[in-house]
PDB file of C-alpha atoms in Angstrom:
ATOM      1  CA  UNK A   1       2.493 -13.895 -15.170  1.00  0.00           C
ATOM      2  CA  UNK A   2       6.414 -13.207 -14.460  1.00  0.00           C
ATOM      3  CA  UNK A   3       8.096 -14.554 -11.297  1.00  0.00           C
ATOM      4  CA  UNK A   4       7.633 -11.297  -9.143  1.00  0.00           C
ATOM      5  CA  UNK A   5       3.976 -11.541  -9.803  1.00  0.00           C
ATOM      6  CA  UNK A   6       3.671 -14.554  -8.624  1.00  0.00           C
ATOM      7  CA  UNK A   7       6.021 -14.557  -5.352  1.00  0.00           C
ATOM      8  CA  UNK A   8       3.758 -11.186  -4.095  1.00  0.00           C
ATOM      9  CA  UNK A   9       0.970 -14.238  -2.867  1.00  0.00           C
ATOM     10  CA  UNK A  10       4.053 -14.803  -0.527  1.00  0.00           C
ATOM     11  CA  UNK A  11       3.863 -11.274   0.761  1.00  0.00           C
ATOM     12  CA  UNK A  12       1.133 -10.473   4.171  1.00  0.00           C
ATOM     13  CA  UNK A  13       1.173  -6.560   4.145  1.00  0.00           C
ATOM     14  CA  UNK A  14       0.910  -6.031   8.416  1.00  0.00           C
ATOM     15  CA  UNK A  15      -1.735  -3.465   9.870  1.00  0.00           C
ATOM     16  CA  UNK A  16      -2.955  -0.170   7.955  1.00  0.00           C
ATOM     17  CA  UNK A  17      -0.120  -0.491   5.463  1.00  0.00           C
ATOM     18  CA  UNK A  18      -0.563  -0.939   1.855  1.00  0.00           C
ATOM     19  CA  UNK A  19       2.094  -1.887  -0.797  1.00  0.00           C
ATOM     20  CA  UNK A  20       2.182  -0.124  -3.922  1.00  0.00           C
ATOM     21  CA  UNK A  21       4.438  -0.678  -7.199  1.00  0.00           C
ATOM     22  CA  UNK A  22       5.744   3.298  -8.416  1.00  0.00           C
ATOM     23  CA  UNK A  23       4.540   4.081 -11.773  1.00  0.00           C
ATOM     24  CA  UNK A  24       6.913   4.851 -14.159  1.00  0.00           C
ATOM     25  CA  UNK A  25       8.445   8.431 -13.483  1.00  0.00           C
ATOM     26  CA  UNK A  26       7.921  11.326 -16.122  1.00  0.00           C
ATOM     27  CA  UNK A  27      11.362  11.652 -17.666  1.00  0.00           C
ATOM     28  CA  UNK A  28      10.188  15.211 -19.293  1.00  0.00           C
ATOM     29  CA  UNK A  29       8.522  17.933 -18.246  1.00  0.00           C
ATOM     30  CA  UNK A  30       5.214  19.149 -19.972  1.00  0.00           C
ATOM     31  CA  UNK A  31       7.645  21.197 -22.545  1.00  0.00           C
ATOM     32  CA  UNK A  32       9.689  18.892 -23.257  1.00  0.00           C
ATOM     33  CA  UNK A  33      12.600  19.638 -20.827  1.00  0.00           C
ATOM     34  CA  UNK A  34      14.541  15.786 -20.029  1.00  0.00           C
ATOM     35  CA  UNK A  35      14.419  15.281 -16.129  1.00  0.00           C
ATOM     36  CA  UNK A  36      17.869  13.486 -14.260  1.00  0.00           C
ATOM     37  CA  UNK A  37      16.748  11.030 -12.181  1.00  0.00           C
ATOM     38  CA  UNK A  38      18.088  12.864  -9.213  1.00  0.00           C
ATOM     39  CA  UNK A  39      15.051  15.257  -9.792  1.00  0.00           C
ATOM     40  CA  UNK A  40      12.445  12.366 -10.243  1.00  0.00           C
ATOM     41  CA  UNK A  41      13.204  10.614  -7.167  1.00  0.00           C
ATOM     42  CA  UNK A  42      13.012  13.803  -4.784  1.00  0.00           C
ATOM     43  CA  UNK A  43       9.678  14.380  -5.830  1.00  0.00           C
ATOM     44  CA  UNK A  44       7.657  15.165  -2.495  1.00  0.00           C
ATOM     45  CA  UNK A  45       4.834  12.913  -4.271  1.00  0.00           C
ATOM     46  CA  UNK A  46       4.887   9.863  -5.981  1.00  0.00           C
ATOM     47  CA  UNK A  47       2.366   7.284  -7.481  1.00  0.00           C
ATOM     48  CA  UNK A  48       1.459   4.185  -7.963  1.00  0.00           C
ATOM     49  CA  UNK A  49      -0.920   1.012  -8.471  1.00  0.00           C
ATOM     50  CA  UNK A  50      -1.762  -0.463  -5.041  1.00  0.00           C
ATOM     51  CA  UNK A  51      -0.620  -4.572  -5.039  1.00  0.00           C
ATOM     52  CA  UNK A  52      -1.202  -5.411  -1.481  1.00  0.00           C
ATOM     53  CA  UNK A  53      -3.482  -3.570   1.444  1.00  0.00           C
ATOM     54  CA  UNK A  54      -2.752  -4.959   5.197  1.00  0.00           C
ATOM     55  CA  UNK A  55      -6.129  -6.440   7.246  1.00  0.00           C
ATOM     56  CA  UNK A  56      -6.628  -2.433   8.895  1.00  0.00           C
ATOM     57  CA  UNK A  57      -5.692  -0.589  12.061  1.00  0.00           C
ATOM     58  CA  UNK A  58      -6.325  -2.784  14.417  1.00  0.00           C
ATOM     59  CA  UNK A  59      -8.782  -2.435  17.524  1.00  0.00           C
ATOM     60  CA  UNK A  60      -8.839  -4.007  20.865  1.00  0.00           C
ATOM     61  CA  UNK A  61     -12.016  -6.074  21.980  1.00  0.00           C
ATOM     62  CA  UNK A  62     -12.775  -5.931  25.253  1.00  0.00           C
ATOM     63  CA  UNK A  63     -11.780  -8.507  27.360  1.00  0.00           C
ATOM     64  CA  UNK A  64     -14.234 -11.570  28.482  1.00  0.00           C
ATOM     65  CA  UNK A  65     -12.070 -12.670  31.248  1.00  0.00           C
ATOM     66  CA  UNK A  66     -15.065 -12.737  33.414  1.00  0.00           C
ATOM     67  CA  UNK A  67     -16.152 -15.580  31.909  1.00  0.00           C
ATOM     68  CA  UNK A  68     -14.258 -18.692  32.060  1.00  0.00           C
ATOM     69  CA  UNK A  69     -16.401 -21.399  30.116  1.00  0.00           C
ATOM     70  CA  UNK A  70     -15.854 -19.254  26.787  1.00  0.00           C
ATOM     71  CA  UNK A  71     -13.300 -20.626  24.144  1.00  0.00           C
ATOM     72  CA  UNK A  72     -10.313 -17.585  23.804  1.00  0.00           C
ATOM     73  CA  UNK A  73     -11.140 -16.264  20.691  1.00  0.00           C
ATOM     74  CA  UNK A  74      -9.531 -13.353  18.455  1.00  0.00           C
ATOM     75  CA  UNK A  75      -8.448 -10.793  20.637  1.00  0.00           C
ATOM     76  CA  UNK A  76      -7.959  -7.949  17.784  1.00  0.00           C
ATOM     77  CA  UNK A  77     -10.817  -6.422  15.446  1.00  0.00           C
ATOM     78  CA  UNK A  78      -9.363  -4.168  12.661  1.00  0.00           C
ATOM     79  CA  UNK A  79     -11.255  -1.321  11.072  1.00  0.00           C
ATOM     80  CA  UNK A  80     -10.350  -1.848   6.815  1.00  0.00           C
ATOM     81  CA  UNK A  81      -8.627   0.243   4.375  1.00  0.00           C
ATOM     82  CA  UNK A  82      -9.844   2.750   2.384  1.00  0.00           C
ATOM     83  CA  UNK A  83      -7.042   1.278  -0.727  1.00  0.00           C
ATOM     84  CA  UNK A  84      -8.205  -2.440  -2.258  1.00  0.00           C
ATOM     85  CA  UNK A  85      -5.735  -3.722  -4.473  1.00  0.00           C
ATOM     86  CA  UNK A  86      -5.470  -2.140  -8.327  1.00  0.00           C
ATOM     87  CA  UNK A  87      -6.123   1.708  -7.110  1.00  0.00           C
ATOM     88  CA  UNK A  88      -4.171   3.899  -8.300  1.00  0.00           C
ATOM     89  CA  UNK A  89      -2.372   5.796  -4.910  1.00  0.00           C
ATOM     90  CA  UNK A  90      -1.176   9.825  -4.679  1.00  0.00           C
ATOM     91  CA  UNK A  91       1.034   9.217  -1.665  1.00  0.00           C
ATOM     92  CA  UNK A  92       3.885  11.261   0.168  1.00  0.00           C
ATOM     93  CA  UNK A  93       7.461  10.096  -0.546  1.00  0.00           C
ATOM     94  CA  UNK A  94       8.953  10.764   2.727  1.00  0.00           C
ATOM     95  CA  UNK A  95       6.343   8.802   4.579  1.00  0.00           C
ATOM     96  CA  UNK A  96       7.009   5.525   2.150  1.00  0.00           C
ATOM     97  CA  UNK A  97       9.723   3.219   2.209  1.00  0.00           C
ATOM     98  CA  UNK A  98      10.959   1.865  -0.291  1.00  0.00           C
ATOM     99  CA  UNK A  99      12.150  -2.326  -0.570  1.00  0.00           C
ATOM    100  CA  UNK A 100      13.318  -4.257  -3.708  1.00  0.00           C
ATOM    101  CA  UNK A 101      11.210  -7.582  -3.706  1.00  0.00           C
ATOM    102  CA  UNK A 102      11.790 -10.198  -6.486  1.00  0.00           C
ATOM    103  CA  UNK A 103      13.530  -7.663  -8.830  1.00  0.00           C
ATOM    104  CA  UNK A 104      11.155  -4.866  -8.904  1.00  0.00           C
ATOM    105  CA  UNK A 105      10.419  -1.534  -6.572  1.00  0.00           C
ATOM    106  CA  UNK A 106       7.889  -1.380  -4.726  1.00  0.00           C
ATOM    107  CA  UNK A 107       7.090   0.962  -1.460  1.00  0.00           C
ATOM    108  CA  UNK A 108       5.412  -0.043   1.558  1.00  0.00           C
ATOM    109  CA  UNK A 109       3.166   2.989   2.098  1.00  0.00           C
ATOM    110  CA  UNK A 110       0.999   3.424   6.053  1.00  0.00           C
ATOM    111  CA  UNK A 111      -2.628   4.443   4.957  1.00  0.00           C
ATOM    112  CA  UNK A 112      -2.015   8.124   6.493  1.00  0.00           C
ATOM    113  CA  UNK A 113       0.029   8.713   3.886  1.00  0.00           C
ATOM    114  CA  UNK A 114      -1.853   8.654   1.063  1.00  0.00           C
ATOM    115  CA  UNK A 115      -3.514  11.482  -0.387  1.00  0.00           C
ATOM    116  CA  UNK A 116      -5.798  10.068  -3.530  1.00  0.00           C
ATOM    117  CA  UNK A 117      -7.486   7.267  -4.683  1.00  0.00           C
ATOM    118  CA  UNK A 118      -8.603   6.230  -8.126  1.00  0.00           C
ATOM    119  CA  UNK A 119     -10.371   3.555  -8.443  1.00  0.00           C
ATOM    120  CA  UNK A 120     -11.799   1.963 -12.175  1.00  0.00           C
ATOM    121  CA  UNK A 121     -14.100  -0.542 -11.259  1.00  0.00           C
ATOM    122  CA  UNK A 122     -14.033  -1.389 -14.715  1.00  0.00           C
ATOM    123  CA  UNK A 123     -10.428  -2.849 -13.757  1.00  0.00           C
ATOM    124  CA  UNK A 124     -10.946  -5.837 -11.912  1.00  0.00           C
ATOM    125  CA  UNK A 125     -14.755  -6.505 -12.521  1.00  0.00           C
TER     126      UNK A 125
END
């Protein structure tokens, strides 16, 4: 396991955001052309392997202020992901944003953003 891998139990991902590590980019087109990386990185589409999915959008409960004698609980219900880590993500560029964490890219993608799943559920058992 190298250093990065390790340090992303560090990372919470916040709300309906999910953070994904870019697969490598094509450097040549299907015949054969060589791509700069100018080209590769203005791609309107990217993908990756999801790493990290946040808890959900979040929901409001209603309030039991009414009520005194009850213990304040969790005010805040969320609603899950569609992502769980190990997918592989179709998401748009321009809503992603990109961060360097512990040597490596990654981008920090909001689950409205992302166009495809695949899953292999032969992946992670």
């Amino acid at each position: 396991m190298t250093t990065a891998e390790v340090n992303l139990d560090k990372i919470i991902v916040v709300g309906d955001r999910v953070l994904i590590k870019p697969k490598s980019p094509a450097d040549r087109t299907e015949s054969g052309l060589y791509l700069p990386p100018s080209v590769q990185e203005n791609e309107r589409v990217q993908s990756g392997y999801v790493m990290k999915v946040g808890p959900g959008i979040p929901i409001p409960l209603p309030t039991d202020e009414d009520e005194p004698w009850k213990e304040p609980g969790e005010k805040v219900k969320y609603i899950p992901l569609q992502a769980k880590e190990g997918d592989l993500a179709i998401f748009l560029q321009k809503s992603a944003y990109e961060v360097m964490y512990g040597g490596q890219r990654y981008f920090i993608v909001p689950q409205h953003a992302i166009l495809l799943l695949e899953r292999d559920p032969d992946l992670f058992g």
